[in-house]
Amino acid sequence: MDRVDIYNSLAEHIHNKDAFFKQLQSLPIDVVGDLMLNIPDEFQAVKSMLPRMAPDEIQRNWNGSSGYDLLLQSCAFMRTLECGVNRFSGRSLDGSKILDFGCGWGRLIRLLYKFTDPANIYGCDPWAKSLEICNESNLTASLALSNYLPTELPFPRVKFDFIYSYSVFTHLSEKAARAAVTACRKHIADDGLLIITVRPRSYWSVHPESQNHLAKDQMLADHDEKGFAFTPHGLGTPASVDGEITYGDTSITLKYIADNWNDWVVVGTEYFLQDQYQMLVFLRPRH
Ligand SMILES: C[S@@+](CC[C@H](N)C(=O)[O-])C[C@H]1O[C@@H](n2cnc3c(N)ncnc32)[C@H](O)[C@@H]1O
């Protein structure tokens, strides 16, 4: 890859936004990712068409790492998502309508430019700060505030081909997780997929003591007996609803999903080594 050739190919389209984003779709996913971090100042016009990255501190707060380390993980997730979508739905992310549920600062939304037009890209998050950062970074997508315990998604009458949710169900309480999958079911196309990430049982042996002191034995027992283990983060977080904390750390089994989320059918799973504590679960709507 010669980066300068790529910047020049994009510079030809800076006066036509549609053509610019079509040109992005012709590039490999890692090249699209690289563009988010790495455009020299002499290509200012190209740079101004793309979202700015969130400051490193925000990346670390939301995702635990930043810069290229995080970008490599983000691109690996996107490739794993694309591969599973092909395998488990026979469809493609290309040209589809996609929602990032719990989009945070818009880390993964910007990689969707590889697959589809900005008009097809949606993101929601219940934390106003997340959307504020997305908007400050000049992200081109439809963004809206959701609820911590949603009954609907904040996009009335929109049906998505694919909804993905990375590192969100790894944090939700049982009630919040159920509300989320129920709301997503109302907004999925008949032949669409919901893709979430979940943590395995082994997560509890690496759960950081600095996050909160917890009875690991209790988490392991909940995981084994109920299939769902959750420890809340502190009270006073924005995710407290009516005194109940909806956000913390969570592990979920596939059996729990099959037994409890009856609107959905598990059609497959995927892994990627860049984050072994985030298993992708592919769900199709039950009809
Ligand atoms: C660890 S961050 C991950 C952000 C983003 N998905 C990513 O991978 O970069 C978790 C996100 O979930 C959001 N969140 C918290 N509670 C939620 C809920 N009930 N429904 C959807 N998102 C939620 C948070 O505001 C935060 O942006």
Short mmCIF file of N, CA, C and O in Angstrom, two decimals, residues 111-244:
data_model
loop_
_atom_site.label_atom_id
_atom_site.label_comp_id
_atom_site.label_asym_id
_atom_site.label_seq_id
_atom_site.Cartn_x
_atom_site.Cartn_y
_atom_site.Cartn_z
N LEU A 111 -15.53 2.70 10.84
CA LEU A 111 -15.06 1.62 9.96
C LEU A 111 -16.17 1.10 9.05
O LEU A 111 -15.91 0.42 8.06
N LEU A 112 -17.41 1.43 9.38
CA LEU A 112 -18.52 1.01 8.51
C LEU A 112 -18.48 1.72 7.16
O LEU A 112 -19.14 1.28 6.21
N TYR A 113 -17.70 2.80 7.05
CA TYR A 113 -17.56 3.47 5.75
C TYR A 113 -16.99 2.52 4.69
O TYR A 113 -17.13 2.76 3.51
N LYS A 114 -16.33 1.48 5.14
CA LYS A 114 -15.83 0.46 4.20
C LYS A 114 -16.99 -0.24 3.49
O LYS A 114 -16.86 -0.68 2.36
N PHE A 115 -18.12 -0.38 4.19
CA PHE A 115 -19.15 -1.31 3.72
C PHE A 115 -20.38 -0.65 3.09
O PHE A 115 -21.02 -1.22 2.23
N THR A 116 -20.72 0.53 3.56
CA THR A 116 -22.02 1.05 3.15
C THR A 116 -22.02 2.58 3.20
O THR A 116 -21.13 3.19 3.79
N ASP A 117 -23.02 3.20 2.55
CA ASP A 117 -23.06 4.67 2.51
C ASP A 117 -23.38 5.24 3.89
O ASP A 117 -24.14 4.61 4.66
N PRO A 118 -22.91 6.43 4.20
CA PRO A 118 -23.22 7.03 5.51
C PRO A 118 -24.74 7.10 5.80
O PRO A 118 -25.13 6.99 6.95
N ALA A 119 -25.55 7.21 4.74
CA ALA A 119 -27.01 7.28 4.96
C ALA A 119 -27.55 5.98 5.56
O ALA A 119 -28.64 5.95 6.13
N ASN A 120 -26.79 4.89 5.43
CA ASN A 120 -27.20 3.58 5.96
C ASN A 120 -26.59 3.27 7.32
O ASN A 120 -26.75 2.17 7.83
N ILE A 121 -25.85 4.22 7.87
CA ILE A 121 -25.11 3.95 9.10
C ILE A 121 -25.76 4.67 10.29
O ILE A 121 -25.97 5.88 10.25
N TYR A 122 -26.07 3.88 11.31
CA TYR A 122 -26.76 4.42 12.49
C TYR A 122 -26.00 4.03 13.75
O TYR A 122 -25.36 2.97 13.81
N GLY A 123 -26.14 4.87 14.77
CA GLY A 123 -25.54 4.53 16.06
C GLY A 123 -26.41 5.07 17.18
O GLY A 123 -27.03 6.14 17.03
N CYS A 124 -26.48 4.34 18.28
CA CYS A 124 -27.20 4.89 19.45
C CYS A 124 -26.44 4.50 20.71
O CYS A 124 -25.67 3.52 20.73
N ASP A 125 -26.65 5.28 21.74
CA ASP A 125 -26.01 5.06 23.03
C ASP A 125 -26.84 5.83 24.06
O ASP A 125 -27.32 6.93 23.77
N PRO A 126 -27.01 5.27 25.26
CA PRO A 126 -27.83 5.99 26.26
C PRO A 126 -27.06 7.06 27.02
O PRO A 126 -27.66 7.81 27.79
N TRP A 127 -25.75 7.11 26.84
CA TRP A 127 -24.95 8.08 27.59
C TRP A 127 -24.73 9.30 26.69
O TRP A 127 -24.04 9.19 25.65
N ALA A 128 -25.30 10.44 27.08
CA ALA A 128 -25.24 11.64 26.23
C ALA A 128 -23.80 12.00 25.87
O ALA A 128 -23.52 12.49 24.78
N LYS A 129 -22.88 11.74 26.82
CA LYS A 129 -21.47 12.07 26.58
C LYS A 129 -20.93 11.33 25.35
O LYS A 129 -20.13 11.87 24.58
N SER A 130 -21.38 10.09 25.15
CA SER A 130 -20.92 9.32 23.98
C SER A 130 -21.29 10.06 22.69
O SER A 130 -20.45 10.24 21.80
N LEU A 131 -22.55 10.48 22.61
CA LEU A 131 -23.01 11.13 21.38
C LEU A 131 -22.36 12.50 21.20
O LEU A 131 -22.06 12.91 20.08
N GLU A 132 -22.12 13.16 22.33
CA GLU A 132 -21.43 14.46 22.27
C GLU A 132 -20.05 14.27 21.60
O GLU A 132 -19.67 15.04 20.70
N ILE A 133 -19.32 13.23 22.01
CA ILE A 133 -17.99 13.00 21.43
C ILE A 133 -18.10 12.64 19.94
O ILE A 133 -17.33 13.11 19.11
N CYS A 134 -19.10 11.80 19.62
CA CYS A 134 -19.31 11.44 18.19
C CYS A 134 -19.55 12.71 17.38
O CYS A 134 -18.96 12.90 16.31
N ASN A 135 -20.42 13.58 17.89
CA ASN A 135 -20.77 14.78 17.13
C ASN A 135 -19.59 15.73 17.02
O ASN A 135 -19.35 16.32 15.96
N GLU A 136 -18.81 15.85 18.10
CA GLU A 136 -17.63 16.73 18.05
C GLU A 136 -16.61 16.24 17.03
O GLU A 136 -15.83 17.01 16.49
N SER A 137 -16.61 14.91 16.77
CA SER A 137 -15.57 14.37 15.89
C SER A 137 -15.99 14.40 14.42
O SER A 137 -15.28 13.88 13.57
N ASN A 138 -17.18 14.96 14.14
CA ASN A 138 -17.59 15.12 12.75
C ASN A 138 -17.91 13.78 12.07
O ASN A 138 -17.63 13.57 10.89
N LEU A 139 -18.48 12.89 12.85
CA LEU A 139 -18.86 11.57 12.33
C LEU A 139 -20.09 11.72 11.44
O LEU A 139 -21.07 12.34 11.85
N THR A 140 -20.03 11.16 10.22
CA THR A 140 -21.19 11.23 9.33
C THR A 140 -22.01 9.95 9.48
O THR A 140 -21.63 8.89 8.98
N ALA A 141 -23.11 10.04 10.24
CA ALA A 141 -23.99 8.89 10.49
C ALA A 141 -25.22 9.42 11.21
O ALA A 141 -25.21 10.56 11.69
N SER A 142 -26.29 8.61 11.27
CA SER A 142 -27.47 9.02 12.03
C SER A 142 -27.30 8.53 13.46
O SER A 142 -27.24 7.32 13.70
N LEU A 143 -27.24 9.47 14.39
CA LEU A 143 -26.97 9.12 15.79
C LEU A 143 -28.13 9.56 16.68
O LEU A 143 -28.74 10.60 16.44
N ALA A 144 -28.43 8.76 17.70
CA ALA A 144 -29.52 9.16 18.60
C ALA A 144 -29.30 8.56 19.99
O ALA A 144 -28.63 7.52 20.14
N LEU A 145 -29.88 9.24 20.96
CA LEU A 145 -29.79 8.80 22.36
C LEU A 145 -30.81 7.69 22.60
O LEU A 145 -31.99 7.85 22.26
N SER A 146 -30.36 6.59 23.19
CA SER A 146 -31.30 5.50 23.53
C SER A 146 -31.52 5.50 25.03
O SER A 146 -30.97 6.33 25.75
N ASN A 147 -32.33 4.56 25.52
CA ASN A 147 -32.57 4.44 26.96
C ASN A 147 -31.75 3.30 27.54
O ASN A 147 -31.44 2.33 26.85
N TYR A 148 -31.45 3.42 28.86
CA TYR A 148 -30.74 2.32 29.52
C TYR A 148 -31.62 1.06 29.58
O TYR A 148 -31.11 -0.05 29.56
N LEU A 149 -32.93 1.27 29.68
CA LEU A 149 -33.86 0.14 29.65
C LEU A 149 -34.85 0.41 28.51
O LEU A 149 -35.99 0.81 28.74
N PRO A 150 -34.44 0.19 27.27
CA PRO A 150 -35.28 0.63 26.15
C PRO A 150 -36.46 -0.30 25.90
O PRO A 150 -36.39 -1.50 26.18
N THR A 151 -37.55 0.26 25.37
CA THR A 151 -38.62 -0.59 24.83
C THR A 151 -38.61 -0.50 23.31
O THR A 151 -39.10 -1.40 22.62
N GLU A 152 -38.05 0.57 22.79
CA GLU A 152 -37.91 0.80 21.34
C GLU A 152 -36.52 1.36 21.10
O GLU A 152 -35.90 1.89 22.03
N LEU A 153 -36.06 1.34 19.87
CA LEU A 153 -34.83 2.05 19.51
C LEU A 153 -35.22 3.46 19.05
O LEU A 153 -36.33 3.67 18.56
N PRO A 154 -34.30 4.42 19.16
CA PRO A 154 -34.65 5.81 18.86
C PRO A 154 -34.67 6.11 17.35
O PRO A 154 -34.31 7.22 16.95
N PHE A 155 -35.08 5.13 16.54
CA PHE A 155 -35.17 5.33 15.10
C PHE A 155 -36.54 4.78 14.66
O PHE A 155 -36.63 3.64 14.18
N PRO A 156 -37.60 5.56 14.85
CA PRO A 156 -38.94 5.06 14.58
C PRO A 156 -39.08 4.52 13.16
O PRO A 156 -38.60 5.15 12.22
N ARG A 157 -39.68 3.35 13.05
CA ARG A 157 -40.00 2.70 11.78
C ARG A 157 -38.79 2.24 10.98
O ARG A 157 -38.94 1.72 9.88
N VAL A 158 -37.57 2.40 11.50
CA VAL A 158 -36.41 1.93 10.73
C VAL A 158 -36.16 0.45 11.06
O VAL A 158 -36.17 0.05 12.22
N LYS A 159 -35.98 -0.35 10.01
CA LYS A 159 -35.56 -1.76 10.18
C LYS A 159 -34.13 -1.90 9.69
O LYS A 159 -33.80 -1.42 8.59
N PHE A 160 -33.31 -2.56 10.48
CA PHE A 160 -31.89 -2.70 10.13
C PHE A 160 -31.62 -4.09 9.58
O PHE A 160 -32.20 -5.08 10.03
N ASP A 161 -30.70 -4.16 8.61
CA ASP A 161 -30.25 -5.47 8.13
C ASP A 161 -29.39 -6.14 9.21
O ASP A 161 -29.52 -7.33 9.46
N PHE A 162 -28.54 -5.31 9.84
CA PHE A 162 -27.65 -5.85 10.86
C PHE A 162 -27.55 -4.86 12.02
O PHE A 162 -27.41 -3.66 11.80
N ILE A 163 -27.66 -5.39 13.22
CA ILE A 163 -27.38 -4.60 14.42
C ILE A 163 -26.23 -5.30 15.12
O ILE A 163 -26.31 -6.52 15.36
N TYR A 164 -25.15 -4.58 15.40
CA TYR A 164 -24.09 -5.21 16.18
C TYR A 164 -23.87 -4.40 17.45
O TYR A 164 -24.18 -3.20 17.53
N SER A 165 -23.35 -5.06 18.45
CA SER A 165 -23.17 -4.43 19.75
C SER A 165 -21.92 -5.02 20.39
O SER A 165 -21.93 -6.17 20.85
N TYR A 166 -20.86 -4.24 20.35
CA TYR A 166 -19.55 -4.73 20.81
C TYR A 166 -19.27 -4.18 22.20
O TYR A 166 -19.38 -2.98 22.44
N SER A 167 -18.92 -5.07 23.11
CA SER A 167 -18.54 -4.66 24.46
C SER A 167 -19.65 -3.89 25.15
O SER A 167 -19.41 -2.90 25.84
N VAL A 168 -20.88 -4.31 24.93
CA VAL A 168 -22.03 -3.69 25.59
C VAL A 168 -22.73 -4.75 26.46
O VAL A 168 -22.87 -4.57 27.68
N PHE A 169 -23.09 -5.91 25.85
CA PHE A 169 -23.71 -6.98 26.63
C PHE A 169 -22.70 -7.60 27.61
O PHE A 169 -23.09 -8.35 28.50
N THR A 170 -21.44 -7.27 27.46
CA THR A 170 -20.42 -7.68 28.43
C THR A 170 -20.51 -6.84 29.70
O THR A 170 -19.74 -7.05 30.64
N HIS A 171 -21.44 -5.87 29.69
CA HIS A 171 -21.56 -4.94 30.82
C HIS A 171 -22.99 -4.80 31.36
O HIS A 171 -23.18 -4.11 32.36
N LEU A 172 -23.97 -5.37 30.67
CA LEU A 172 -25.36 -5.05 31.06
C LEU A 172 -25.90 -5.99 32.14
O LEU A 172 -25.56 -7.17 32.19
N SER A 173 -26.77 -5.42 32.99
CA SER A 173 -27.50 -6.24 33.96
C SER A 173 -28.48 -7.13 33.19
O SER A 173 -28.77 -6.90 32.00
N GLU A 174 -29.04 -8.11 33.89
CA GLU A 174 -29.97 -9.04 33.24
C GLU A 174 -31.18 -8.28 32.66
O GLU A 174 -31.60 -8.52 31.53
N LYS A 175 -31.67 -7.33 33.45
CA LYS A 175 -32.85 -6.58 33.01
C LYS A 175 -32.52 -5.71 31.79
O LYS A 175 -33.29 -5.63 30.83
N ALA A 176 -31.36 -5.05 31.84
CA ALA A 176 -30.97 -4.17 30.72
C ALA A 176 -30.71 -4.99 29.46
O ALA A 176 -31.05 -4.56 28.35
N ALA A 177 -30.10 -6.17 29.62
CA ALA A 177 -29.81 -7.01 28.46
C ALA A 177 -31.11 -7.47 27.81
O ALA A 177 -31.27 -7.44 26.58
N ARG A 178 -32.07 -7.88 28.65
CA ARG A 178 -33.34 -8.35 28.08
C ARG A 178 -34.07 -7.21 27.37
O ARG A 178 -34.61 -7.37 26.27
N ALA A 179 -34.07 -6.01 28.00
CA ALA A 179 -34.72 -4.85 27.37
C ALA A 179 -34.06 -4.56 26.02
O ALA A 179 -34.74 -4.30 25.01
N ALA A 180 -32.74 -4.66 25.98
CA ALA A 180 -32.02 -4.33 24.74
C ALA A 180 -32.36 -5.31 23.62
O ALA A 180 -32.65 -4.89 22.49
N VAL A 181 -32.35 -6.62 23.91
CA VAL A 181 -32.63 -7.57 22.81
C VAL A 181 -34.09 -7.48 22.37
O VAL A 181 -34.41 -7.69 21.20
N THR A 182 -34.98 -7.14 23.32
CA THR A 182 -36.40 -7.01 22.96
C THR A 182 -36.60 -5.78 22.06
O THR A 182 -37.33 -5.83 21.06
N ALA A 183 -35.93 -4.69 22.40
CA ALA A 183 -36.05 -3.47 21.57
C ALA A 183 -35.43 -3.72 20.18
O ALA A 183 -36.01 -3.33 19.15
N CYS A 184 -34.28 -4.39 20.16
CA CYS A 184 -33.61 -4.65 18.86
C CYS A 184 -34.48 -5.53 17.96
O CYS A 184 -34.50 -5.35 16.74
N ARG A 185 -35.21 -6.47 18.58
CA ARG A 185 -36.05 -7.38 17.79
C ARG A 185 -37.09 -6.61 16.97
O ARG A 185 -37.45 -7.02 15.86
N LYS A 186 -37.55 -5.49 17.52
CA LYS A 186 -38.58 -4.70 16.82
C LYS A 186 -38.02 -3.97 15.61
O LYS A 186 -38.76 -3.44 14.80
N HIS A 187 -36.70 -3.91 15.52
CA HIS A 187 -36.08 -3.09 14.47
C HIS A 187 -35.16 -3.90 13.55
O HIS A 187 -34.29 -3.34 12.91
N ILE A 188 -35.35 -5.23 13.52
CA ILE A 188 -34.46 -6.04 12.67
C ILE A 188 -35.24 -6.53 11.44
O ILE A 188 -36.41 -6.91 11.55
N ALA A 189 -34.58 -6.53 10.30
CA ALA A 189 -35.20 -7.06 9.08
C ALA A 189 -35.43 -8.57 9.24
O ALA A 189 -34.71 -9.22 10.01
N ASP A 190 -36.41 -9.10 8.51
CA ASP A 190 -36.75 -10.53 8.65
C ASP A 190 -35.54 -11.43 8.40
O ASP A 190 -35.39 -12.47 9.03
N ASP A 191 -34.68 -11.02 7.45
CA ASP A 191 -33.50 -11.85 7.15
C ASP A 191 -32.23 -11.22 7.72
O ASP A 191 -31.13 -11.47 7.24
N GLY A 192 -32.40 -10.40 8.77
CA GLY A 192 -31.25 -9.71 9.36
C GLY A 192 -30.62 -10.50 10.49
O GLY A 192 -31.04 -11.61 10.83
N LEU A 193 -29.59 -9.93 11.09
CA LEU A 193 -28.92 -10.55 12.24
C LEU A 193 -28.61 -9.50 13.29
O LEU A 193 -28.30 -8.34 12.96
N LEU A 194 -28.70 -9.94 14.55
CA LEU A 194 -28.17 -9.16 15.67
C LEU A 194 -26.87 -9.86 16.09
O LEU A 194 -26.86 -11.09 16.26
N ILE A 195 -25.81 -9.08 16.24
CA ILE A 195 -24.53 -9.67 16.65
C ILE A 195 -24.09 -8.97 17.93
O ILE A 195 -23.90 -7.74 17.95
N ILE A 196 -23.95 -9.74 18.99
CA ILE A 196 -23.50 -9.16 20.26
C ILE A 196 -22.19 -9.82 20.66
O ILE A 196 -21.85 -10.90 20.14
N THR A 197 -21.46 -9.19 21.58
CA THR A 197 -20.32 -9.90 22.17
C THR A 197 -20.66 -10.22 23.63
O THR A 197 -21.33 -9.44 24.31
N VAL A 198 -20.20 -11.41 24.05
CA VAL A 198 -20.40 -11.81 25.45
C VAL A 198 -19.08 -12.32 26.02
O VAL A 198 -18.20 -12.77 25.28
N ARG A 199 -18.99 -12.24 27.35
CA ARG A 199 -17.79 -12.74 28.01
C ARG A 199 -17.98 -14.19 28.45
O ARG A 199 -19.06 -14.56 28.92
N PRO A 200 -16.91 -14.98 28.34
CA PRO A 200 -16.99 -16.36 28.81
C PRO A 200 -16.77 -16.43 30.32
O PRO A 200 -16.38 -15.44 30.97
N ARG A 201 -16.95 -17.62 30.89
CA ARG A 201 -16.74 -17.87 32.32
C ARG A 201 -15.34 -17.45 32.77
O ARG A 201 -15.15 -16.91 33.86
N SER A 202 -14.34 -17.70 31.89
CA SER A 202 -12.95 -17.43 32.28
C SER A 202 -12.69 -15.94 32.52
O SER A 202 -11.66 -15.58 33.09
N TYR A 203 -13.63 -15.08 32.09
CA TYR A 203 -13.43 -13.65 32.33
C TYR A 203 -13.23 -13.37 33.82
O TYR A 203 -12.44 -12.50 34.20
N TRP A 204 -13.94 -14.12 34.66
CA TRP A 204 -13.94 -13.77 36.09
C TRP A 204 -12.56 -13.95 36.73
O TRP A 204 -12.27 -13.34 37.75
N SER A 205 -11.70 -14.75 36.10
CA SER A 205 -10.36 -14.89 36.68
C SER A 205 -9.46 -13.71 36.31
O SER A 205 -8.39 -13.54 36.89
N VAL A 206 -9.86 -12.88 35.35
CA VAL A 206 -9.04 -11.71 35.01
C VAL A 206 -9.75 -10.39 35.34
O VAL A 206 -9.22 -9.32 35.07
N HIS A 207 -10.94 -10.48 35.93
CA HIS A 207 -11.66 -9.25 36.30
C HIS A 207 -10.78 -8.40 37.22
O HIS A 207 -10.30 -8.89 38.25
N PRO A 208 -10.53 -7.11 36.86
CA PRO A 208 -9.59 -6.32 37.66
C PRO A 208 -10.15 -5.97 39.04
O PRO A 208 -11.27 -5.46 39.14
N GLU A 209 -9.34 -6.23 40.05
CA GLU A 209 -9.75 -5.87 41.43
C GLU A 209 -9.99 -4.37 41.54
O GLU A 209 -10.79 -3.91 42.34
N SER A 210 -9.26 -3.58 40.69
CA SER A 210 -9.41 -2.13 40.78
C SER A 210 -10.82 -1.69 40.37
O SER A 210 -11.29 -0.63 40.75
N GLN A 211 -11.50 -2.50 39.57
CA GLN A 211 -12.85 -2.12 39.13
C GLN A 211 -13.83 -2.18 40.30
O GLN A 211 -14.52 -1.23 40.59
N ASN A 212 -13.89 -3.30 40.94
CA ASN A 212 -14.65 -3.42 42.18
C ASN A 212 -14.26 -4.74 42.87
O ASN A 212 -13.80 -5.67 42.21
N HIS A 213 -14.39 -4.76 44.18
CA HIS A 213 -14.11 -6.00 44.91
C HIS A 213 -15.33 -6.87 44.80
O HIS A 213 -16.44 -6.43 45.07
N LEU A 214 -15.14 -8.06 44.34
CA LEU A 214 -16.33 -8.88 44.23
C LEU A 214 -16.01 -10.31 44.61
O LEU A 214 -14.85 -10.72 44.61
N ALA A 215 -17.09 -11.02 44.91
CA ALA A 215 -16.93 -12.43 45.25
C ALA A 215 -16.86 -13.20 43.94
O ALA A 215 -17.88 -13.47 43.31
N LYS A 216 -15.63 -13.52 43.51
CA LYS A 216 -15.49 -14.23 42.23
C LYS A 216 -16.23 -15.57 42.27
O LYS A 216 -16.82 -16.00 41.28
N ASP A 217 -16.20 -16.20 43.47
CA ASP A 217 -16.89 -17.49 43.58
C ASP A 217 -18.38 -17.35 43.27
O ASP A 217 -18.99 -18.21 42.65
N GLN A 218 -18.93 -16.22 43.71
CA GLN A 218 -20.36 -15.99 43.46
C GLN A 218 -20.62 -15.80 41.96
O GLN A 218 -21.60 -16.32 41.41
N MET A 219 -19.71 -15.08 41.29
CA MET A 219 -19.87 -14.87 39.84
C MET A 219 -19.79 -16.21 39.10
O MET A 219 -20.59 -16.48 38.20
N LEU A 220 -18.82 -17.05 39.52
CA LEU A 220 -18.68 -18.35 38.86
C LEU A 220 -19.91 -19.22 39.12
O LEU A 220 -20.41 -19.90 38.22
N ALA A 221 -20.42 -19.14 40.35
CA ALA A 221 -21.62 -19.93 40.68
C ALA A 221 -22.82 -19.43 39.86
O ALA A 221 -23.59 -20.23 39.30
N ASP A 222 -22.98 -18.10 39.75
CA ASP A 222 -24.10 -17.56 38.95
C ASP A 222 -23.96 -17.97 37.49
O ASP A 222 -24.95 -18.32 36.83
N HIS A 223 -22.72 -17.90 36.99
CA HIS A 223 -22.50 -18.28 35.58
C HIS A 223 -22.89 -19.75 35.37
O HIS A 223 -23.58 -20.08 34.41
N ASP A 224 -22.47 -20.61 36.30
CA ASP A 224 -22.73 -22.04 36.13
C ASP A 224 -24.20 -22.38 36.36
O ASP A 224 -24.78 -23.20 35.66
N GLU A 225 -24.82 -21.73 37.35
CA GLU A 225 -26.20 -22.12 37.71
C GLU A 225 -27.25 -21.38 36.88
O GLU A 225 -28.21 -21.97 36.40
N LYS A 226 -27.06 -20.07 36.71
CA LYS A 226 -28.07 -19.28 35.97
C LYS A 226 -27.68 -19.02 34.51
O LYS A 226 -28.51 -18.70 33.68
N GLY A 227 -26.38 -19.11 34.24
CA GLY A 227 -25.91 -18.78 32.89
C GLY A 227 -25.71 -17.29 32.70
O GLY A 227 -25.36 -16.83 31.60
N PHE A 228 -25.92 -16.51 33.76
CA PHE A 228 -25.79 -15.05 33.67
C PHE A 228 -25.19 -14.57 34.98
O PHE A 228 -25.77 -14.78 36.06
N ALA A 229 -24.00 -13.94 34.92
CA ALA A 229 -23.38 -13.40 36.13
C ALA A 229 -23.13 -11.92 35.91
O ALA A 229 -22.64 -11.51 34.85
N PHE A 230 -23.49 -11.11 36.90
CA PHE A 230 -23.39 -9.65 36.75
C PHE A 230 -22.95 -9.04 38.06
O PHE A 230 -23.48 -9.36 39.12
N THR A 231 -21.96 -8.14 37.98
CA THR A 231 -21.59 -7.34 39.14
C THR A 231 -21.66 -5.87 38.74
O THR A 231 -21.05 -5.47 37.74
N PRO A 232 -22.45 -5.06 39.45
CA PRO A 232 -22.63 -3.67 39.03
C PRO A 232 -21.42 -2.80 39.32
O PRO A 232 -20.69 -3.05 40.28
N HIS A 233 -21.20 -1.79 38.49
CA HIS A 233 -20.26 -0.73 38.84
C HIS A 233 -20.95 0.17 39.87
O HIS A 233 -22.13 -0.02 40.17
N GLY A 234 -20.23 1.18 40.39
CA GLY A 234 -20.75 1.95 41.53
C GLY A 234 -22.05 2.68 41.28
O GLY A 234 -22.36 3.04 40.14
N LEU A 235 -22.79 2.90 42.35
CA LEU A 235 -23.99 3.73 42.26
C LEU A 235 -23.60 5.14 41.83
O LEU A 235 -22.46 5.55 42.00
N GLY A 236 -24.55 5.88 41.27
CA GLY A 236 -24.24 7.24 40.87
C GLY A 236 -23.71 7.30 39.44
O GLY A 236 -23.49 8.37 38.89
N THR A 237 -23.49 6.14 38.79
CA THR A 237 -23.12 6.18 37.38
C THR A 237 -24.37 6.60 36.61
O THR A 237 -25.49 6.45 37.10
N PRO A 238 -24.19 7.11 35.38
CA PRO A 238 -25.37 7.51 34.62
C PRO A 238 -26.30 6.33 34.35
O PRO A 238 -27.46 6.51 34.00
N ALA A 239 -25.78 5.10 34.51
CA ALA A 239 -26.59 3.93 34.20
C ALA A 239 -27.46 3.45 35.36
O ALA A 239 -27.99 2.36 35.32
N SER A 240 -27.63 4.29 36.42
CA SER A 240 -28.56 3.91 37.49
C SER A 240 -29.95 4.36 37.08
O SER A 240 -30.18 5.53 36.81
N VAL A 241 -30.88 3.42 37.02
CA VAL A 241 -32.26 3.76 36.66
C VAL A 241 -33.14 3.38 37.85
O VAL A 241 -33.18 2.22 38.24
N ASP A 242 -33.84 4.37 38.42
CA ASP A 242 -34.69 4.15 39.59
C ASP A 242 -33.92 3.39 40.68
O ASP A 242 -34.42 2.42 41.26
N GLY A 243 -32.68 3.81 40.92
CA GLY A 243 -31.89 3.20 42.00
C GLY A 243 -31.29 1.86 41.64
O GLY A 243 -30.56 1.26 42.43
N GLU A 244 -31.57 1.36 40.43
CA GLU A 244 -31.03 0.06 40.04
C GLU A 244 -29.89 0.27 39.04
O GLU A 244 -30.05 1.02 38.07
#
